[in-house]
PDB file of C-alpha atoms in Angstrom:
ATOM      1  CA  MET A 120       0.467  20.008  -4.838  1.00  0.00           C
ATOM      2  CA  MET A 121      -1.314  17.506  -7.025  1.00  0.00           C
ATOM      3  CA  ASN A 122      -2.236  14.284  -6.590  1.00  0.00           C
ATOM      4  CA  LEU A 123      -0.064  11.292  -8.175  1.00  0.00           C
ATOM      5  CA  THR A 124      -3.126  10.086 -10.173  1.00  0.00           C
ATOM      6  CA  GLN A 125      -3.074  13.708 -11.689  1.00  0.00           C
ATOM      7  CA  GLN A 126      -1.618  15.081 -14.534  1.00  0.00           C
ATOM      8  CA  LYS A 127      -1.735  18.406 -15.446  1.00  0.00           C
ATOM      9  CA  ASN A 128       0.843  20.499 -17.273  1.00  0.00           C
ATOM     10  CA  SER A 129       3.192  17.626 -17.462  1.00  0.00           C
ATOM     11  CA  VAL A 130       6.216  17.192 -18.978  1.00  0.00           C
ATOM     12  CA  SER A 131       5.883  14.833 -22.035  1.00  0.00           C
ATOM     13  CA  LEU A 132       7.749  11.224 -22.162  1.00  0.00           C
ATOM     14  CA  GLN A 133       9.661  12.863 -24.872  1.00  0.00           C
ATOM     15  CA  ASN A 134      11.296  15.189 -22.843  1.00  0.00           C
ATOM     16  CA  LEU A 135      11.926  12.906 -19.909  1.00  0.00           C
ATOM     17  CA  TYR A 136      13.581  10.622 -22.588  1.00  0.00           C
ATOM     18  CA  ASP A 137      15.668  13.399 -23.723  1.00  0.00           C
ATOM     19  CA  PHE A 138      16.657  14.153 -20.126  1.00  0.00           C
ATOM     20  CA  LYS A 139      17.655  10.857 -19.795  1.00  0.00           C
ATOM     21  CA  CYS A 140      20.129  10.850 -23.017  1.00  0.00           C
ATOM     22  CA  LYS A 141      23.477  12.232 -23.488  1.00  0.00           C
ATOM     23  CA  GLU A 142      24.363  14.378 -26.421  1.00  0.00           C
ATOM     24  CA  ASN A 143      24.909  11.524 -28.669  1.00  0.00           C
ATOM     25  CA  GLY A 144      20.797  10.836 -28.469  1.00  0.00           C
ATOM     26  CA  SER A 145      21.301   7.476 -26.363  1.00  0.00           C
ATOM     27  CA  PRO A 146      20.191   6.832 -22.680  1.00  0.00           C
ATOM     28  CA  HIS A 147      22.775   7.834 -20.034  1.00  0.00           C
ATOM     29  CA  PHE A 148      23.902   5.094 -17.190  1.00  0.00           C
ATOM     30  CA  TRP A 149      25.697   5.709 -14.138  1.00  0.00           C
ATOM     31  CA  THR A 150      28.316   2.878 -13.360  1.00  0.00           C
ATOM     32  CA  PRO A 151      27.838   0.731 -10.152  1.00  0.00           C
ATOM     33  CA  GLN A 152      30.649   1.165  -7.829  1.00  0.00           C
ATOM     34  CA  GLU A 153      32.425  -1.267  -4.982  1.00  0.00           C
ATOM     35  CA  LEU A 154      32.057   0.622  -1.533  1.00  0.00           C
ATOM     36  CA  ASP A 155      34.137   1.140   1.193  1.00  0.00           C
ATOM     37  CA  ALA A 156      32.785   0.397   4.621  1.00  0.00           C
ATOM     38  CA  HIS A 157      31.679   3.748   6.589  1.00  0.00           C
ATOM     39  CA  GLU A 158      29.692   3.657  10.047  1.00  0.00           C
ATOM     40  CA  TYR A 159      25.813   3.782  10.376  1.00  0.00           C
ATOM     41  CA  THR A 160      24.613   7.290  11.954  1.00  0.00           C
ATOM     42  CA  PHE A 161      24.879   7.030  15.753  1.00  0.00           C
ATOM     43  CA  GLY A 162      26.964   3.930  15.382  1.00  0.00           C
ATOM     44  CA  GLY A 163      23.659   1.784  14.004  1.00  0.00           C
ATOM     45  CA  ASP A 164      22.265   2.168  17.585  1.00  0.00           C
ATOM     46  CA  PHE A 165      18.347   3.066  17.902  1.00  0.00           C
ATOM     47  CA  GLY A 166      17.608  -0.183  15.431  1.00  0.00           C
ATOM     48  CA  ILE A 167      19.566   1.384  12.611  1.00  0.00           C
ATOM     49  CA  SER A 168      21.832  -1.478  11.812  1.00  0.00           C
ATOM     50  CA  GLU A 169      18.912  -3.815  11.589  1.00  0.00           C
ATOM     51  CA  THR A 170      16.617  -1.301   9.611  1.00  0.00           C
ATOM     52  CA  ILE A 171      19.683  -0.942   6.797  1.00  0.00           C
ATOM     53  CA  SER A 172      20.128  -4.448   6.778  1.00  0.00           C
ATOM     54  CA  ARG A 173      16.463  -4.958   5.900  1.00  0.00           C
ATOM     55  CA  VAL A 174      16.596  -1.904   3.193  1.00  0.00           C
ATOM     56  CA  LEU A 175      19.360  -4.093   1.490  1.00  0.00           C
ATOM     57  CA  SER A 176      17.772  -7.577   1.561  1.00  0.00           C
ATOM     58  CA  LEU A 177      14.824  -6.102   0.095  1.00  0.00           C
ATOM     59  CA  ALA A 178      16.334  -3.830  -2.237  1.00  0.00           C
ATOM     60  CA  ASP A 179      18.203  -7.010  -3.674  1.00  0.00           C
ATOM     61  CA  VAL A 180      14.958  -8.354  -4.823  1.00  0.00           C
ATOM     62  CA  LEU A 181      12.701  -5.665  -5.373  1.00  0.00           C
ATOM     63  CA  GLU A 182      15.039  -3.883  -7.742  1.00  0.00           C
ATOM     64  CA  VAL A 183      14.992  -6.829  -9.885  1.00  0.00           C
ATOM     65  CA  GLU A 184      11.055  -7.590  -9.694  1.00  0.00           C
ATOM     66  CA  VAL A 185      10.510  -3.540 -10.651  1.00  0.00           C
ATOM     67  CA  GLY A 186      12.324  -4.451 -13.763  1.00  0.00           C
ATOM     68  CA  ALA A 187      10.494  -7.262 -14.633  1.00  0.00           C
ATOM     69  CA  TYR A 188       7.120  -5.505 -13.969  1.00  0.00           C
ATOM     70  CA  ILE A 189       8.300  -3.082 -16.489  1.00  0.00           C
ATOM     71  CA  GLY A 190       9.046  -5.772 -18.837  1.00  0.00           C
ATOM     72  CA  GLU A 191       5.771  -7.529 -18.415  1.00  0.00           C
ATOM     73  CA  PHE A 192       4.033  -4.316 -19.444  1.00  0.00           C
ATOM     74  CA  ILE A 193       6.398  -3.704 -22.514  1.00  0.00           C
ATOM     75  CA  ARG A 194       5.450  -7.621 -23.985  1.00  0.00           C
ATOM     76  CA  LYS A 195       2.041  -6.176 -23.750  1.00  0.00           C
ATOM     77  CA  LEU A 196       2.272  -3.363 -26.045  1.00  0.00           C
ATOM     78  CA  ASP A 197       1.960  -3.725 -29.733  1.00  0.00           C
ATOM     79  CA  GLU A 198       5.052  -3.096 -32.354  1.00  0.00           C
ATOM     80  CA  LYS A 199       4.523   0.494 -33.074  1.00  0.00           C
ATOM     81  CA  THR A 200       4.272   1.499 -29.569  1.00  0.00           C
ATOM     82  CA  THR A 201       6.977  -0.647 -28.250  1.00  0.00           C
ATOM     83  CA  ASP A 202       9.506   1.068 -31.075  1.00  0.00           C
ATOM     84  CA  GLY A 203       8.097   4.579 -30.206  1.00  0.00           C
ATOM     85  CA  ILE A 204       8.849   6.827 -26.962  1.00  0.00           C
ATOM     86  CA  VAL A 205       6.974   4.863 -24.683  1.00  0.00           C
ATOM     87  CA  GLY A 206       8.768   1.500 -25.429  1.00  0.00           C
ATOM     88  CA  LYS A 207      12.261   3.615 -25.309  1.00  0.00           C
ATOM     89  CA  LEU A 208      11.535   5.107 -22.309  1.00  0.00           C
ATOM     90  CA  LEU A 209      10.385   1.783 -20.519  1.00  0.00           C
ATOM     91  CA  LYS A 210      13.310  -0.047 -21.817  1.00  0.00           C
ATOM     92  CA  ALA A 211      15.842   2.648 -20.521  1.00  0.00           C
ATOM     93  CA  PHE A 212      13.955   2.171 -16.969  1.00  0.00           C
ATOM     94  CA  ILE A 213      14.647  -1.696 -17.005  1.00  0.00           C
ATOM     95  CA  LYS A 214      18.669  -1.083 -17.569  1.00  0.00           C
ATOM     96  CA  ASP A 215      18.265   1.547 -14.763  1.00  0.00           C
ATOM     97  CA  GLU A 216      17.053  -1.126 -12.646  1.00  0.00           C
ATOM     98  CA  ALA A 217      19.570  -3.631 -13.599  1.00  0.00           C
ATOM     99  CA  VAL A 218      22.130  -0.794 -12.685  1.00  0.00           C
ATOM    100  CA  HIS A 219      20.564  -0.415  -9.146  1.00  0.00           C
ATOM    101  CA  ALA A 220      20.660  -4.130  -8.719  1.00  0.00           C
ATOM    102  CA  HIS A 221      24.279  -4.465  -9.257  1.00  0.00           C
ATOM    103  CA  GLN A 222      24.905  -1.446  -7.180  1.00  0.00           C
ATOM    104  CA  ILE A 223      22.770  -3.255  -4.115  1.00  0.00           C
ATOM    105  CA  LYS A 224      24.998  -6.368  -4.533  1.00  0.00           C
ATOM    106  CA  TYR A 225      28.378  -4.331  -4.058  1.00  0.00           C
ATOM    107  CA  ALA A 226      26.691  -2.732  -1.225  1.00  0.00           C
ATOM    108  CA  LEU A 227      26.064  -6.411   0.075  1.00  0.00           C
ATOM    109  CA  GLN A 228      29.464  -7.357  -0.304  1.00  0.00           C
ATOM    110  CA  THR A 229      30.587  -4.311   2.083  1.00  0.00           C
ATOM    111  CA  TYR A 230      27.242  -4.385   4.415  1.00  0.00           C
ATOM    112  CA  PRO A 231      26.582  -8.460   4.372  1.00  0.00           C
ATOM    113  CA  VAL A 232      22.866  -9.132   5.777  1.00  0.00           C
ATOM    114  CA  SER A 233      21.983 -12.649   7.163  1.00  0.00           C
ATOM    115  CA  ASP A 234      20.228 -15.419   5.934  1.00  0.00           C
ATOM    116  CA  TRP A 235      16.840 -14.445   7.560  1.00  0.00           C
ATOM    117  CA  HIS A 236      16.892 -11.176   6.359  1.00  0.00           C
ATOM    118  CA  ARG A 237      17.178 -12.759   2.600  1.00  0.00           C
ATOM    119  CA  ASN A 238      14.371 -15.332   3.460  1.00  0.00           C
ATOM    120  CA  GLU A 239      12.000 -12.607   5.041  1.00  0.00           C
ATOM    121  CA  ALA A 240      12.659 -10.395   1.789  1.00  0.00           C
ATOM    122  CA  ALA A 241      12.159 -13.431  -0.376  1.00  0.00           C
ATOM    123  CA  LEU A 242       8.646 -13.700   1.448  1.00  0.00           C
ATOM    124  CA  ILE A 243       7.809 -10.010   0.785  1.00  0.00           C
ATOM    125  CA  ASN A 244       8.884 -10.084  -2.727  1.00  0.00           C
ATOM    126  CA  GLU A 245       6.720 -12.974  -3.303  1.00  0.00           C
ATOM    127  CA  GLU A 246       3.860 -11.348  -2.055  1.00  0.00           C
ATOM    128  CA  TRP A 247       4.190  -8.214  -4.874  1.00  0.00           C
ATOM    129  CA  LYS A 248       4.655 -10.632  -7.360  1.00  0.00           C
ATOM    130  CA  SER A 249       1.162 -12.439  -6.151  1.00  0.00           C
ATOM    131  CA  ALA A 250      -0.625  -9.087  -5.540  1.00  0.00           C
ATOM    132  CA  GLY A 251      -3.277  -7.753  -8.258  1.00  0.00           C
ATOM    133  CA  GLY A 252      -2.770  -4.830  -9.809  1.00  0.00           C
ATOM    134  CA  HIS A 253      -1.334  -3.368 -13.340  1.00  0.00           C
ATOM    135  CA  PRO A 254       2.407  -3.961 -13.654  1.00  0.00           C
ATOM    136  CA  LEU A 255       3.156  -0.454 -13.925  1.00  0.00           C
ATOM    137  CA  GLN A 256       0.878   0.330 -10.858  1.00  0.00           C
ATOM    138  CA  LYS A 257       2.933  -2.315  -8.928  1.00  0.00           C
ATOM    139  CA  SER A 258       6.219  -0.663 -10.086  1.00  0.00           C
ATOM    140  CA  SER A 259       5.091   3.154  -9.438  1.00  0.00           C
ATOM    141  CA  THR A 260       3.908   2.023  -5.765  1.00  0.00           C
ATOM    142  CA  LEU A 261       7.016   0.598  -5.015  1.00  0.00           C
ATOM    143  CA  GLU A 262       9.442   3.250  -6.244  1.00  0.00           C
ATOM    144  CA  VAL A 263       6.966   5.831  -4.631  1.00  0.00           C
ATOM    145  CA  GLY A 264       5.699   4.055  -1.310  1.00  0.00           C
ATOM    146  CA  VAL A 265       8.804   2.143  -0.697  1.00  0.00           C
ATOM    147  CA  PHE A 266      11.826   3.347  -2.280  1.00  0.00           C
ATOM    148  CA  LEU A 267      11.589   6.970  -2.484  1.00  0.00           C
ATOM    149  CA  GLY A 268       9.377   6.977   0.720  1.00  0.00           C
ATOM    150  CA  CYS A 269      11.386   4.687   3.034  1.00  0.00           C
ATOM    151  CA  SER A 270      14.333   2.818   1.798  1.00  0.00           C
ATOM    152  CA  LEU A 271      16.522   5.527  -0.064  1.00  0.00           C
ATOM    153  CA  PRO A 272      16.257   8.253   2.688  1.00  0.00           C
ATOM    154  CA  ILE A 273      17.307   5.641   5.740  1.00  0.00           C
ATOM    155  CA  LEU A 274      20.564   5.313   3.413  1.00  0.00           C
ATOM    156  CA  LEU A 275      20.800   8.747   2.816  1.00  0.00           C
ATOM    157  CA  ARG A 276      20.702   9.767   6.366  1.00  0.00           C
ATOM    158  CA  LEU A 277      21.586   6.966   8.261  1.00  0.00           C
ATOM    159  CA  GLY A 278      23.578   4.781   6.263  1.00  0.00           C
ATOM    160  CA  GLY A 279      26.974   6.436   6.240  1.00  0.00           C
ATOM    161  CA  HIS A 280      29.096   8.082   3.383  1.00  0.00           C
ATOM    162  CA  SER A 281      28.678   5.166   0.777  1.00  0.00           C
ATOM    163  CA  LEU A 282      25.205   4.129   1.241  1.00  0.00           C
ATOM    164  CA  LEU A 283      24.383   7.986   0.867  1.00  0.00           C
ATOM    165  CA  TRP A 284      25.821   7.929  -2.531  1.00  0.00           C
ATOM    166  CA  VAL A 285      24.080   4.906  -3.286  1.00  0.00           C
ATOM    167  CA  SER A 286      20.869   6.723  -2.062  1.00  0.00           C
ATOM    168  CA  GLU A 287      21.644   9.485  -4.323  1.00  0.00           C
ATOM    169  CA  MET A 288      22.350   7.789  -7.359  1.00  0.00           C
ATOM    170  CA  ILE A 289      19.294   5.529  -7.343  1.00  0.00           C
ATOM    171  CA  ALA A 290      17.009   8.285  -6.350  1.00  0.00           C
ATOM    172  CA  LYS A 291      17.888  10.312  -9.401  1.00  0.00           C
ATOM    173  CA  ASP A 292      16.688   7.490 -11.753  1.00  0.00           C
ATOM    174  CA  GLU A 293      13.457   6.843  -9.573  1.00  0.00           C
ATOM    175  CA  PHE A 294      12.138  10.314  -9.906  1.00  0.00           C
ATOM    176  CA  LEU A 295      12.321   9.986 -13.895  1.00  0.00           C
ATOM    177  CA  HIS A 296      10.595   6.567 -13.597  1.00  0.00           C
ATOM    178  CA  VAL A 297       7.702   7.904 -11.256  1.00  0.00           C
ATOM    179  CA  ALA A 298       7.188  10.640 -13.969  1.00  0.00           C
ATOM    180  CA  GLY A 299       7.321   8.257 -16.920  1.00  0.00           C
ATOM    181  CA  GLY A 300       5.313   5.395 -15.462  1.00  0.00           C
ATOM    182  CA  ARG A 301       2.465   7.651 -13.619  1.00  0.00           C
ATOM    183  CA  GLY A 302       2.082   9.354 -17.265  1.00  0.00           C
ATOM    184  CA  ILE A 303       1.730   6.185 -18.769  1.00  0.00           C
ATOM    185  CA  LEU A 304      -0.978   5.020 -16.115  1.00  0.00           C
ATOM    186  CA  ASN A 305      -2.926   8.466 -16.716  1.00  0.00           C
ATOM    187  CA  LYS A 306      -3.107   7.782 -20.088  1.00  0.00           C
ATOM    188  CA  LEU A 307      -4.507   4.424 -19.337  1.00  0.00           C
ATOM    189  CA  ASN A 308      -6.633   5.690 -16.633  1.00  0.00           C
ATOM    190  CA  TYR A 309      -5.339   3.488 -13.799  1.00  0.00           C
ATOM    191  CA  GLY A 310      -5.164   4.942 -10.410  1.00  0.00           C
ATOM    192  CA  ALA A 311      -4.139   3.809  -7.039  1.00  0.00           C
ATOM    193  CA  VAL A 312      -5.314   0.291  -5.798  1.00  0.00           C
ATOM    194  CA  ASP A 313      -6.244  -0.395  -2.465  1.00  0.00           C
ATOM    195  CA  ASN A 314      -4.340  -4.032  -2.150  1.00  0.00           C
ATOM    196  CA  LEU A 315      -0.922  -2.603  -3.628  1.00  0.00           C
ATOM    197  CA  ILE A 316      -1.297   0.757  -1.005  1.00  0.00           C
ATOM    198  CA  ARG A 317      -1.623  -2.097   2.031  1.00  0.00           C
ATOM    199  CA  LEU A 318       1.114  -4.041   0.768  1.00  0.00           C
ATOM    200  CA  GLN A 319       3.273  -0.869   0.720  1.00  0.00           C
ATOM    201  CA  ARG A 320       2.425  -0.056   4.472  1.00  0.00           C
ATOM    202  CA  LYS A 321       3.072  -3.949   5.184  1.00  0.00           C
ATOM    203  CA  THR A 322       6.240  -3.368   3.743  1.00  0.00           C
ATOM    204  CA  VAL A 323       7.433  -0.059   5.099  1.00  0.00           C
ATOM    205  CA  ALA A 324       6.323  -1.506   8.838  1.00  0.00           C
ATOM    206  CA  TYR A 325       8.634  -4.185   8.006  1.00  0.00           C
ATOM    207  CA  ILE A 326      11.794  -2.100   7.338  1.00  0.00           C
ATOM    208  CA  THR A 327      11.184  -0.112  10.118  1.00  0.00           C
ATOM    209  CA  GLU A 328       9.918  -2.079  12.778  1.00  0.00           C
ATOM    210  CA  LYS A 329      12.823  -2.234  15.067  1.00  0.00           C
ATOM    211  CA  LEU A 330      13.887   1.668  14.094  1.00  0.00           C
ATOM    212  CA  ASN A 331      12.950   4.156  17.098  1.00  0.00           C
ATOM    213  CA  ILE A 332      15.467   7.269  17.215  1.00  0.00           C
ATOM    214  CA  PRO A 333      14.292   9.549  20.171  1.00  0.00           C
ATOM    215  CA  SER A 334      13.257  12.914  19.426  1.00  0.00           C
ATOM    216  CA  GLN A 335      16.173  14.521  20.830  1.00  0.00           C
ATOM    217  CA  HIS A 336      18.392  13.747  17.680  1.00  0.00           C
ATOM    218  CA  PHE A 337      16.043  15.244  15.190  1.00  0.00           C
ATOM    219  CA  GLY A 338      13.409  17.020  16.801  1.00  0.00           C
ATOM    220  CA  PHE A 339      10.813  14.313  16.413  1.00  0.00           C
ATOM    221  CA  GLU A 340      10.914  10.389  16.745  1.00  0.00           C
ATOM    222  CA  VAL A 341      11.954   8.554  13.646  1.00  0.00           C
ATOM    223  CA  ASN A 342      10.154   5.268  13.736  1.00  0.00           C
ATOM    224  CA  THR A 343       7.467   3.259  11.621  1.00  0.00           C
ATOM    225  CA  ASP A 344       4.607   5.534  12.189  1.00  0.00           C
ATOM    226  CA  TRP A 345       6.701   8.518  10.871  1.00  0.00           C
ATOM    227  CA  PHE A 346       7.746   6.617   7.606  1.00  0.00           C
ATOM    228  CA  LEU A 347       4.328   5.364   7.408  1.00  0.00           C
ATOM    229  CA  GLN A 348       2.985   9.005   7.717  1.00  0.00           C
ATOM    230  CA  GLN A 349       5.417  10.431   5.378  1.00  0.00           C
ATOM    231  CA  SER A 350       5.372   7.953   2.266  1.00  0.00           C
ATOM    232  CA  ASN A 351       1.585   7.904   2.506  1.00  0.00           C
ATOM    233  CA  GLU A 352       1.877  11.905   1.850  1.00  0.00           C
ATOM    234  CA  LEU A 353       4.253  11.105  -1.166  1.00  0.00           C
ATOM    235  CA  ILE A 354       1.704   8.668  -2.338  1.00  0.00           C
ATOM    236  CA  VAL A 355      -1.507  10.997  -2.088  1.00  0.00           C
ATOM    237  CA  SER A 356      -0.268  14.383  -2.378  1.00  0.00           C
ATOM    238  CA  GLY A 357       3.178  14.255  -4.382  1.00  0.00           C
ATOM    239  CA  SER A 358       5.343  15.628  -1.559  1.00  0.00           C
ATOM    240  CA  SER A 359       6.428  15.203   1.806  1.00  0.00           C
ATOM    241  CA  ALA A 360       7.951  18.311   3.753  1.00  0.00           C
ATOM    242  CA  PRO A 361       9.111  16.609   6.727  1.00  0.00           C
ATOM    243  CA  LEU A 362      10.843  13.948   4.802  1.00  0.00           C
ATOM    244  CA  THR A 363      12.412  16.630   2.441  1.00  0.00           C
ATOM    245  CA  ARG A 364      13.822  18.612   5.500  1.00  0.00           C
ATOM    246  CA  TRP A 365      15.124  15.360   6.986  1.00  0.00           C
ATOM    247  CA  THR A 366      17.065  14.015   3.910  1.00  0.00           C
ATOM    248  CA  ASP A 367      18.108  18.099   3.191  1.00  0.00           C
ATOM    249  CA  ILE A 368      20.815  17.627   6.179  1.00  0.00           C
ATOM    250  CA  SER A 369      22.809  15.300   4.321  1.00  0.00           C
ATOM    251  CA  ILE A 370      26.118  16.355   2.289  1.00  0.00           C
ATOM    252  CA  TYR A 371      24.338  15.139  -0.684  1.00  0.00           C
ATOM    253  CA  ARG A 372      20.939  16.425  -1.905  1.00  0.00           C
ATOM    254  CA  ALA A 373      18.006  13.625  -2.804  1.00  0.00           C
ATOM    255  CA  LYS A 374      14.980  15.185  -3.361  1.00  0.00           C
ATOM    256  CA  PHE A 375      12.560  12.768  -1.461  1.00  0.00           C
ATOM    257  CA  GLU A 376       9.251  15.130  -3.126  1.00  0.00           C
ATOM    258  CA  ASN A 377       7.967  15.197  -6.619  1.00  0.00           C
ATOM    259  CA  SER A 378       8.010  18.911  -6.970  1.00  0.00           C
ATOM    260  CA  ASN A 379      10.602  19.446  -9.360  1.00  0.00           C
ATOM    261  CA  LYS A 380      10.230  20.322 -13.171  1.00  0.00           C
ATOM    262  CA  PHE A 381      10.775  16.682 -14.509  1.00  0.00           C
ATOM    263  CA  MET A 382       7.342  15.926 -12.350  1.00  0.00           C
ATOM    264  CA  TYR A 383       4.984  18.543 -12.889  1.00  0.00           C
TER     265      TYR A 383
END
């Protein structure tokens, strides 16, 4: 599997945009839905309830921020590039993030979080905003290392039926975002940034701080160390076989690795 900072035999940005579009040639966006409440896996024990509260409160601010990072990059483009395929694709991604943020608002109506969770999420968001790096590096690191490498698998596997659906829908978009963002970064010769990787690991550690599912349930302990390892594998090698197997047993299939035709 190739490294996320490499690009060999990659599909074109035009291919990605075409996949995003319906037959009429316009980008397609799914519709957020109000959610019914469903019990978390294991009744929310083993720190699951706390972990999901952290996931949702962070998603409430970070989904919006990812869209802002992409918008920041678009504003730096010349008019020709903005009107071309790069601009069209990135503008579609921004609309995706708005859909995700809307869906997270619905999730928070069904699964409310405390002011403490919101305050902690705001502090982490400020760290991301003030961190150095290209805006697309920030969005890519968040989408790969936090969303696909931690938050979405947690919602899918531990959040019950409604949050499983949310995870599946958002993950489908995020894979296109990662493919497009990585392709653009490679053209600009931008690679991984150490300070963003450190912040990614800090964010994953915060999300999973209270999570500790004993090994008898999945054959291995699901905790902070496990998620740090899997999210790192996604960033470094583009795939995480343990994470994929863990999410495969769900009734929905969100592919938490990058080995699909829209990635390479």
